[in-house]
Amino acid sequence: MMATMRKQRQGVVERRTATQRWLKAGLLSIIVVWCLFPFVWLIMTSLKSGARAMMSPSMFQGPFGLGNYREVLAQGFAYNLRNSLIVASMTTVICVAVGALAAYALIRLDLKRQGAILGGILAVSLFPPISLVPPLYTLWRSLGLLNTYPGLYIPYTAFTLPLTIFILTTFFASIPEEIEEAARVDGATPFQSFRKVALPLAAPGIFAAAIITFVSAWNEFLLASTFAPRSLAAQTVPVAIAAFTGTDPYERPIGSITAACVIVIIPMIVVALVFQRRIVAGLTQGGVKG
Amino acid sequence: MGAGPGRVVVSATGSAQARRTKPQGLSRRALGRVFLSPSVLVMAVIALFPVLYAVVLSLFAYDGRAQTGFAGLANYADVLTAPRFWASITATLLFTVTSVTFEFAIGMGFALLMNQTFVGRGVTRATILIPWVIPTVIAAQMWSILFNVSPGFVNNWLGIGDFNWLGQPGWAMFTIVFADVWKTAPFVALLLLAGLQTIPADVYEGARIDGAGAWARFRYITLPLIRPAILVALLFRTVDALRVFDLPQVMTFGQFGTETLAILVRQYVVQTVDLGYGSALSTMTFVVVLGVGVAFVQALGRDLVITKGR
């Protein structure tokens, strides 16, 4: 009798697992569609050419061609890409360097009022950017920093520092103190201990902070549209896209806009695919304490 | 846990002697201040200075950009009695509450799903990141085109002809919330997933053996254990939602009931400039957002504290 009961129970478990698996697959495909469908629409629309294709509500209405991409590049979009790349890279390098120093100081270097400093840093990340823009605009104008790279990457650094410091303090805190003790006994100064022991061990955190900072700087719109609105010397990608005008000044040029969007998104998706594990690790370690 | 004078510490090279080498360079505390100062400097200039500057400006009366005299708190009185200000508070709160609620509901669902092991987990995670890496402005353009009456993509899918999503009060807000939820629910899912992954599987096993159903497991095990993750994500999302600017600006230009605080501030500081009034508005926004943020942090309390050497 025990044998039949066992067999019956096994049958029940197997059936439940199969249903569960189908359910899981169904829900997973919902997630994938949710995330990818607008992107697919972007690509299809950017490849359309001609008014009939553009005005048609169907995604698959041809004819197709690369005309929109030519149009976008003719408007100087390559400059915008260059600007965004430079600004985002500068922001990332400076923010991570400065932030790593600050995070290490807060965790390891005997500062008084650690909690108050952390609280202050957190408070800074709560400031609404719109409130900061007008005075900064006036200051930037008098300093001649409008339409320049530093005019953008300095504020960007300030805005991404709190999260970077937050992430890196968690990573530095997880390095056992014994390792640095040993280095100190070997004669290392605190700075050498930082550079040769702590930094390499916190590399995943640094990497994650770098990616998050880069993405934030790449996506930023408010400051960029105020500090570098038009000049191709510093106009970034989001501002350029928002400002696209086509042949008809009253209609948004859907073709150019979607083509520009695709140009911008493709590298970001590659980044997401390649670095997804590190990004998740960085976010989970930095933002959450279980 | 420092190495005091009497302790013997095993060095990295294995020699069990306490070496008495005097460290070169700065002491730890001095080095700490040096390390910290660039960050503090940058944040003070970019974040602190404008706030103080705006407060000062808000105490004066302006005709456009020209100062016309000391106004005391008159600008603040004007702000607090302006219907447009309260309308923007309503719009901002409506946006915040609805978008955060949906982002958490959907994000939690995604996270619970992704917490199961399955083939293709990495690809799914990468897919989930895609809405996050897309610049908000681009997502806004995209949804704005999709919802637009012409060529009417959304209308076509739903088969409802000529519905004007972007041009009616109520529905305009819906489109903005929708775009925000689309973009951010996956990100919230990631944050919640992190919390879920800290729960050991045998806790669930024990509950299952004890006969707890799926809903009971969720309510009595999952939710309490990921409370810190939820609260942190809630804090950041709420504060971000209160400051929303890109989406309503690009999709509806702040019309039809979507004028949020940030858009209103921009109106008076960049477009129809009145520096005194605009600065007062700006300061009020700052106070509101900071107030909510601080309230959250108080509630979170110890969950946010970083402990040394955990």
XYZ file of C-alpha atoms in Angstrom:
600
model
C 0.000 0.000 0.000
C 2.840 2.351 0.782
C 4.166 1.848 -2.729
C 0.915 2.924 -4.361
C 0.590 5.904 -2.077
C 4.097 6.980 -2.931
C 3.396 6.614 -6.610
C 0.218 8.648 -6.315
C 2.011 11.409 -4.485
C 4.735 11.468 -7.106
C 2.121 11.815 -9.805
C 0.582 14.808 -8.074
C 3.913 16.506 -7.653
C 4.824 16.017 -11.281
C 1.556 17.419 -12.539
C 1.921 20.474 -10.358
C 5.424 21.090 -11.595
C 4.367 20.890 -15.224
C 1.537 23.392 -14.734
C 3.832 25.590 -12.770
C 6.369 25.491 -15.530
C 3.837 26.533 -18.151
C 2.634 29.328 -15.921
C 6.150 30.494 -15.359
C 6.911 30.432 -19.049
C 3.759 32.411 -19.787
C 4.540 35.087 -17.226
C 8.133 35.277 -18.353
C 7.096 35.903 -21.899
C 4.872 38.708 -20.640
C 7.898 40.292 -19.022
C 9.948 39.950 -22.165
C 7.224 41.439 -24.340
C 6.714 44.262 -21.874
C 10.345 45.224 -22.022
C 11.103 44.576 -25.638
C 7.993 45.438 -27.582
C 8.406 49.224 -27.615
C 11.972 48.696 -28.684
C 10.901 46.495 -31.574
C 8.401 49.175 -32.554
C 11.205 51.750 -32.488
C 13.326 49.750 -34.875
C 10.472 49.019 -37.271
C 9.364 52.636 -37.362
C 12.870 53.957 -37.833
C 13.262 51.793 -40.898
C 10.099 53.053 -42.561
C 10.357 55.476 -45.416
C 7.730 57.596 -47.042
C 4.704 59.367 -45.685
C 2.320 56.465 -46.167
C 4.399 54.188 -44.012
C 4.831 56.864 -41.381
C 1.168 57.698 -41.059
C 0.053 54.102 -40.954
C -0.812 52.777 -37.507
C 0.499 49.371 -38.395
C 4.006 48.543 -37.425
C 4.658 46.459 -40.480
C 3.589 48.849 -43.191
C 6.454 49.316 -45.647
C 8.315 50.452 -47.625
C 11.471 50.265 -45.601
C 14.826 51.932 -45.973
C 17.626 53.711 -44.205
C 16.552 57.215 -45.119
C 15.794 58.254 -41.565
C 19.258 57.335 -40.416
C 20.829 59.414 -43.164
C 18.597 62.308 -42.167
C 19.585 62.029 -38.539
C 23.290 61.982 -39.253
C 22.918 64.898 -41.621
C 21.589 66.960 -38.735
C 24.877 66.555 -36.922
C 23.788 63.791 -34.588
C 27.300 62.413 -34.582
C 28.361 65.499 -32.662
C 25.680 64.898 -30.085
C 26.848 61.334 -29.657
C 30.387 62.532 -29.184
C 29.291 65.092 -26.619
C 27.223 62.633 -24.638
C 30.053 60.134 -24.672
C 32.606 62.630 -23.412
C 30.377 64.116 -20.735
C 29.216 60.735 -19.453
C 32.759 59.352 -19.405
C 34.198 62.364 -17.601
C 31.382 62.205 -15.087
C 31.983 58.526 -14.464
C 35.730 58.840 -14.017
C 35.554 61.829 -11.688
C 32.552 60.619 -9.722
C 33.978 57.160 -9.091
C 37.422 58.501 -8.173
C 36.105 61.161 -5.800
C 33.392 58.885 -4.460
C 35.754 56.002 -3.756
C 37.974 58.303 -1.706
C 35.019 59.620 0.253
C 33.512 56.178 0.825
C 36.805 54.768 2.038
C 37.274 57.739 4.347
C 33.861 57.253 5.844
C 34.344 53.566 6.506
C 37.960 53.210 7.441
C 39.508 56.479 8.383
C 38.243 57.357 11.828
C 36.146 60.357 10.916
C 33.967 61.860 13.566
C 30.258 62.176 13.031
C 30.168 59.509 10.364
C 26.423 59.221 10.635
C 25.838 62.929 10.204
C 28.024 63.055 7.121
C 26.232 60.101 5.568
C 22.930 61.700 6.397
C 24.027 64.933 4.779
C 25.092 63.091 1.651
C 21.763 61.328 1.516
C 19.979 64.645 1.916
C 21.827 66.053 -1.080
C 20.483 63.245 -3.211
C 16.974 64.364 -2.306
C 17.286 67.877 -3.690
C 14.981 68.464 -6.630
C 17.179 69.297 -9.627
C 14.718 71.884 -10.879
C 15.338 73.955 -7.757
C 19.048 73.954 -8.366
C 18.945 74.942 -11.990
C 18.206 78.691 -11.923
C 20.974 79.769 -9.516
C 23.414 77.416 -11.207
C 22.444 78.830 -14.579
C 23.245 82.343 -13.381
C 26.542 81.206 -11.893
C 27.481 79.211 -14.974
C 26.679 82.125 -17.221
C 28.970 84.443 -15.291
C 31.708 81.827 -15.254
C 31.368 81.163 -18.968
C 30.570 77.515 -18.371
C 27.461 77.347 -20.511
C 27.755 75.086 -23.549
C 30.937 73.520 -22.224
C 31.765 70.042 -21.049
C 32.746 71.015 -17.479
C 29.492 72.932 -17.244
C 27.786 69.568 -17.509
C 30.011 67.012 -15.903
C 30.615 68.985 -12.726
C 26.916 69.089 -11.770
C 26.457 65.512 -12.987
C 29.227 64.403 -10.668
C 27.568 66.159 -7.757
C 24.264 64.460 -8.479
C 25.643 60.966 -8.843
C 28.072 61.179 -5.915
C 25.539 60.253 -3.211
C 24.554 56.966 -4.816
C 28.166 56.153 -5.688
C 29.284 56.797 -2.135
C 26.354 54.759 -0.851
C 27.284 51.773 -3.025
C 31.007 51.966 -2.302
C 30.647 52.311 1.464
C 28.810 49.005 1.460
C 31.564 47.355 -0.548
C 34.382 48.810 1.522
C 32.597 47.841 4.719
C 32.509 44.236 3.615
C 36.284 43.969 3.311
C 37.521 42.294 6.486
C 39.663 44.590 8.543
C 42.271 41.872 9.085
C 43.533 42.167 5.542
C 44.287 45.832 5.909
C 45.711 45.239 9.383
C 48.166 42.850 7.829
C 49.134 45.400 5.227
C 49.642 47.996 7.917
C 51.859 45.683 9.880
C 53.891 45.232 6.751
C 54.518 48.972 6.790
C 51.905 50.301 4.418
C 50.654 53.833 4.967
C 46.897 54.304 5.093
C 46.997 55.607 1.533
C 48.911 52.606 0.289
C 46.526 50.351 2.106
C 43.698 52.080 0.264
C 45.304 51.864 -3.125
C 46.760 48.401 -3.050
C 44.396 46.472 -0.805
C 40.971 48.058 -0.509
C 40.523 49.278 -4.070
C 41.193 45.970 -5.827
C 38.926 44.144 -3.397
C 36.080 46.589 -3.959
C 36.422 46.325 -7.734
C 32.923 44.884 -8.333
C 31.395 47.769 -6.431
C 33.479 50.269 -8.338
C 32.432 48.704 -11.584
C 28.763 48.780 -10.654
C 28.962 52.376 -9.486
C 30.690 53.297 -12.735
C 27.962 51.760 -14.868
C 25.159 53.351 -12.893
C 26.864 56.745 -13.031
C 27.443 56.449 -16.769
C 23.825 55.561 -17.456
C 22.561 58.432 -15.284
C 24.809 60.929 -17.016
C 23.907 59.586 -20.461
C 20.181 59.899 -19.742
C 20.159 63.286 -18.056
C 17.940 65.862 -19.668
C 17.004 68.763 -17.401
C 20.420 70.236 -16.779
C 21.618 69.465 -20.283
C 18.687 71.260 -21.872
C 19.297 74.296 -19.681
C 23.079 74.507 -19.750
C 23.767 73.373 -23.316
C 20.579 73.816 -25.289
C 21.685 74.384 -28.843
C 25.366 74.630 -29.580
C 26.699 71.488 -31.204
C 29.813 71.951 -29.126
C 28.124 70.498 -26.100
C 24.527 69.555 -26.897
C 23.903 66.045 -25.664
C 21.795 63.298 -27.185
C 18.593 63.597 -25.129
C 18.423 67.336 -25.758
C 19.044 66.883 -29.476
C 16.308 64.301 -29.817
C 13.801 66.431 -27.977
C 14.619 69.292 -30.327
C 14.372 67.466 -33.655
C 12.360 69.264 -36.259
C 11.501 67.723 -39.562
C 10.335 69.272 -42.803
C 6.957 70.170 -41.336
C 7.429 72.391 -38.278
C 4.177 71.299 -36.686
C 4.583 67.568 -36.963
C 7.137 65.678 -34.952
C 9.440 63.863 -37.352
C 8.735 60.373 -36.135
C 11.198 58.816 -38.536
C 14.166 60.879 -37.420
C 13.252 60.621 -33.768
C 12.963 56.855 -33.804
C 16.135 56.493 -35.845
C 18.028 58.650 -33.368
C 16.562 56.667 -30.492
C 17.736 53.408 -32.011
C 21.231 54.788 -32.518
C 21.330 55.741 -28.872
C 19.762 52.635 -27.438
C 21.744 49.952 -29.262
C 25.021 50.519 -27.362
C 23.109 50.743 -24.089
C 21.445 47.400 -24.749
C 24.796 45.853 -25.568
C 26.095 47.214 -22.277
C 23.084 45.809 -20.438
C 23.494 42.380 -22.004
C 27.202 42.148 -21.392
C 27.252 43.548 -17.904
C 23.902 42.457 -16.527
C 25.297 40.339 -13.778
C 27.598 43.045 -12.495
C 24.884 45.666 -12.673
C 22.530 43.547 -10.628
C 25.285 42.760 -8.132
C 26.088 46.419 -7.742
C 22.486 47.473 -7.320
C 21.688 44.731 -4.870
C 24.703 45.272 -2.712
C 24.482 49.014 -2.742
C 20.816 49.722 -2.378
C 19.620 46.981 -0.125
C 20.632 45.708 3.233
C 18.792 42.467 3.862
C 39.688 46.212 16.504
C 42.905 48.160 16.052
C 46.354 46.756 16.587
C 47.295 48.215 19.965
C 50.848 48.366 21.189
C 50.701 45.077 23.027
C 49.117 42.961 20.295
C 50.870 40.550 18.042
C 49.447 40.578 14.559
C 50.154 38.056 11.883
C 51.415 39.987 8.917
C 50.644 39.186 5.318
C 54.025 37.578 4.913
C 53.334 35.210 7.777
C 55.841 36.563 10.259
C 54.213 36.677 13.660
C 55.968 39.748 14.912
C 54.490 43.170 15.623
C 56.712 45.385 13.555
C 57.268 48.839 14.877
C 57.618 50.705 11.597
C 56.414 54.293 11.767
C 53.940 54.826 8.914
C 54.953 57.429 6.390
C 52.449 59.932 5.116
C 49.393 61.424 6.777
C 47.660 60.068 9.822
C 44.384 58.274 9.294
C 42.180 61.119 10.384
C 43.970 63.730 8.332
C 43.904 61.451 5.333
C 40.217 60.919 5.947
C 39.554 64.627 5.713
C 41.629 64.896 2.554
C 39.728 62.023 0.996
C 36.389 63.432 1.923
C 36.932 67.029 0.929
C 36.569 66.809 -2.884
C 33.157 65.176 -2.518
C 31.967 67.662 0.046
C 33.263 70.550 -2.026
C 31.542 69.466 -5.220
C 28.266 68.718 -3.489
C 28.343 71.963 -1.546
C 28.882 74.063 -4.650
C 26.367 72.297 -6.833
C 23.700 71.422 -4.339
C 23.969 73.592 -1.277
C 24.821 76.939 -2.818
C 21.844 77.076 -5.209
C 19.424 76.277 -2.432
C 20.750 79.074 -0.227
C 20.871 81.426 -3.184
C 17.253 80.655 -4.047
C 16.172 81.295 -0.474
C 17.855 84.680 -0.535
C 16.321 85.592 -3.881
C 12.893 84.566 -2.709
C 12.913 87.237 -0.033
C 12.998 90.021 -2.585
C 10.442 91.349 -5.038
C 11.202 91.151 -8.733
C 9.838 92.463 -11.939
C 11.089 89.753 -14.237
C 14.789 89.717 -13.501
C 15.016 93.212 -12.059
C 14.926 93.531 -8.325
C 12.418 96.032 -6.984
C 12.857 95.805 -3.235
C 12.671 93.643 -0.161
C 9.582 91.496 0.007
C 9.977 89.441 3.130
C 7.606 86.529 2.965
C 5.283 88.127 0.426
C 6.422 85.797 -2.348
C 5.672 82.789 -0.191
C 2.231 84.172 0.587
C 1.655 84.557 -3.157
C 2.726 80.995 -3.778
C 0.560 79.519 -1.073
C -2.528 81.371 -2.263
C -2.079 80.549 -5.939
C -4.562 77.926 -7.191
C -2.032 76.900 -9.795
C 0.410 75.925 -7.051
C -2.121 73.704 -5.337
C -3.143 72.216 -8.667
C 0.450 71.249 -9.282
C 0.715 69.726 -5.813
C -2.355 67.663 -6.568
C -0.975 66.592 -9.921
C 2.384 65.698 -8.405
C 0.837 63.714 -5.556
C -1.534 61.931 -7.907
C 1.316 60.976 -10.172
C 3.487 59.847 -7.272
C 0.910 57.704 -5.536
C -0.373 55.957 -8.660
C 2.964 55.365 -10.333
C 4.721 54.132 -7.204
C 1.834 51.821 -6.338
C 1.777 50.215 -9.770
C 5.530 50.041 -10.003
C 5.658 48.117 -6.755
C 2.795 45.802 -7.545
C 4.151 44.919 -10.965
C 7.769 45.012 -9.831
C 7.033 42.608 -7.017
C 5.371 40.241 -9.456
C 8.356 40.378 -11.786
C 10.758 39.901 -8.881
C 8.931 36.882 -7.498
C 9.017 35.370 -10.944
C 12.673 36.088 -11.534
C 13.558 34.656 -8.172
C 12.833 31.192 -9.452
C 15.690 29.490 -11.177
C 15.187 28.851 -14.822
C 17.067 28.620 -18.053
C 17.765 31.977 -19.636
C 17.842 33.843 -16.357
C 20.699 36.074 -17.466
C 18.969 37.055 -20.675
C 15.767 37.825 -18.783
C 17.668 40.021 -16.377
C 19.320 41.842 -19.251
C 15.920 42.312 -20.870
C 14.558 43.735 -17.658
C 17.347 46.276 -17.647
C 16.501 47.597 -21.075
C 13.730 50.000 -20.065
C 16.055 51.311 -17.400
C 18.943 52.120 -19.733
C 16.737 53.919 -22.206
C 16.915 57.648 -21.514
C 13.687 58.886 -19.994
C 13.328 61.497 -22.686
C 13.478 58.855 -25.369
C 10.925 56.696 -23.608
C 8.737 59.773 -23.290
C 9.038 60.530 -27.017
C 8.246 56.937 -27.818
C 5.110 56.685 -25.726
C 4.052 60.125 -26.816
C 4.138 58.984 -30.425
C 2.427 55.699 -29.601
C -0.412 57.383 -27.736
C -0.813 60.192 -30.207
C -4.073 60.366 -32.086
C -2.246 60.335 -35.368
C -1.018 57.920 -36.543
C -2.764 56.291 -33.585
C -0.776 53.180 -32.794
C -2.360 52.491 -29.433
C -5.780 53.311 -30.785
C -5.172 50.844 -33.559
C -4.194 47.981 -31.243
C -7.163 48.566 -29.009
C -9.451 49.204 -31.952
C -10.941 52.358 -30.475
C -10.703 54.764 -33.343
C -9.958 58.315 -32.385
C -9.462 58.371 -28.656
C -7.450 61.383 -27.545
C -5.122 60.084 -24.863
C -2.745 62.990 -24.602
C -5.166 65.858 -24.889
C -7.690 65.284 -22.134
C -7.345 65.897 -18.407
C -7.288 62.607 -16.599
C -6.165 60.560 -19.582
C -3.114 62.728 -20.092
C -2.053 61.868 -16.555
C -2.765 58.224 -17.313
C -0.337 58.195 -20.230
C 2.391 59.719 -18.114
C 1.879 57.253 -15.296
C 1.826 54.439 -17.831
C 5.113 55.500 -19.376
C 6.719 55.847 -15.970
C 5.490 52.458 -14.791
C 6.703 50.841 -18.015
C 10.128 52.249 -17.531
C 10.555 51.829 -13.811
C 8.684 48.672 -12.756
C 11.577 46.547 -14.043
C 14.047 48.587 -12.037
C 11.958 48.204 -8.883
C 11.797 44.489 -9.678
C 15.578 44.376 -9.613
C 15.781 46.073 -6.235
C 13.141 43.777 -4.780
C 14.813 40.746 -6.321
C 17.913 41.602 -4.356
C 15.936 41.409 -1.157
C 14.248 38.182 -2.207
C 17.572 36.551 -2.849
C 18.670 37.017 0.726
C 15.897 34.719 1.965
C 17.232 31.184 2.287
C 15.227 28.533 0.502
C 14.831 26.289 3.544
C 12.714 28.900 5.272
C 10.132 28.366 2.556
C 10.602 24.600 2.697
C 9.834 24.554 6.373
C 6.698 26.592 5.818
C 5.584 24.402 2.951
C 6.030 21.283 5.048
C 4.011 22.924 7.764
C 1.221 23.308 5.238
C 1.403 27.005 4.487
C -0.089 27.917 1.105
C 1.564 30.237 -1.374
C -0.277 33.352 -0.232
C 0.453 32.660 3.453
C 4.114 32.089 2.646
C 4.209 35.380 0.823
C 2.479 37.316 3.530
C 4.203 35.950 6.604
C 7.674 35.116 5.337
C 8.503 37.043 2.181
C 7.050 40.424 3.007
C 8.538 40.826 6.478
C 11.955 39.602 5.365
C 12.270 41.961 2.435
C 10.922 44.930 4.336
C 14.291 46.761 4.204
C 14.520 46.313 0.443
C 10.956 47.534 -0.014
C 11.518 50.586 2.145
C 14.722 51.615 0.404
C 13.174 51.201 -3.036
C 10.062 53.044 -1.828
C 12.128 55.957 -0.577
C 14.065 56.432 -3.782
C 11.087 55.955 -6.063
C 8.823 58.287 -4.122
C 11.388 61.046 -4.019
C 12.062 60.630 -7.728
C 8.367 60.670 -8.542
C 7.850 63.889 -6.590
C 10.479 65.541 -8.779
C 9.206 64.237 -12.119
C 9.906 66.560 -15.016
C 11.026 64.800 -18.198
C 7.890 62.773 -18.814
C 5.218 65.454 -18.495
C 7.423 67.987 -20.268
C 7.993 65.851 -23.327
C 4.680 64.025 -23.528
C 2.113 66.658 -22.686
C 4.079 69.890 -22.097
C 2.510 70.073 -18.664
C -0.977 70.611 -20.036
C -4.307 68.963 -19.300
C -3.704 68.494 -15.621
C -0.151 67.222 -15.801
C 1.616 70.319 -14.551
C 3.785 68.935 -11.800
C 5.769 70.963 -9.277
C 8.949 70.785 -11.322
C 7.223 72.039 -14.455
C 5.572 74.863 -12.590
C 8.892 75.952 -11.133
C 10.470 75.939 -14.551
C 7.632 78.064 -15.885
C 8.401 80.871 -13.467
C 12.136 80.624 -13.481
C 12.888 79.996 -17.127
C 9.867 81.066 -19.165
C 7.695 83.782 -17.683
C 10.481 84.826 -15.389
C 9.743 86.302 -11.994
C 12.823 85.610 -9.942
C 11.271 86.325 -6.560
C 8.159 84.248 -7.089
C 10.047 81.540 -8.944
C 12.626 81.249 -6.191
C 9.924 81.017 -3.557
C 8.256 78.284 -5.613
C 11.563 76.548 -5.990
C 12.205 76.654 -2.256
C 8.718 75.340 -1.503
C 9.327 72.397 -3.849
C 12.607 71.733 -2.151
C 10.961 71.789 1.272
C 8.207 69.411 0.188
C 10.552 66.858 -1.380
C 13.104 67.035 1.394
C 10.335 66.769 3.977
C 8.977 63.582 2.467
C 12.483 62.184 2.137
C 13.352 62.922 5.736
C 10.066 61.429 6.932
C 10.921 58.242 5.095
C 14.418 58.098 6.503
C 13.063 58.517 10.015
C 10.701 55.634 9.387
C 13.453 53.471 7.944
C 15.747 54.285 10.827
C 18.231 51.551 11.440
C 17.655 49.813 8.140
C 19.720 52.418 6.365
C 22.645 52.543 8.740
C 25.869 51.188 7.307
C 27.695 49.115 9.861
C 31.423 48.629 9.866
C 32.898 45.241 9.114
C 29.681 43.313 8.831
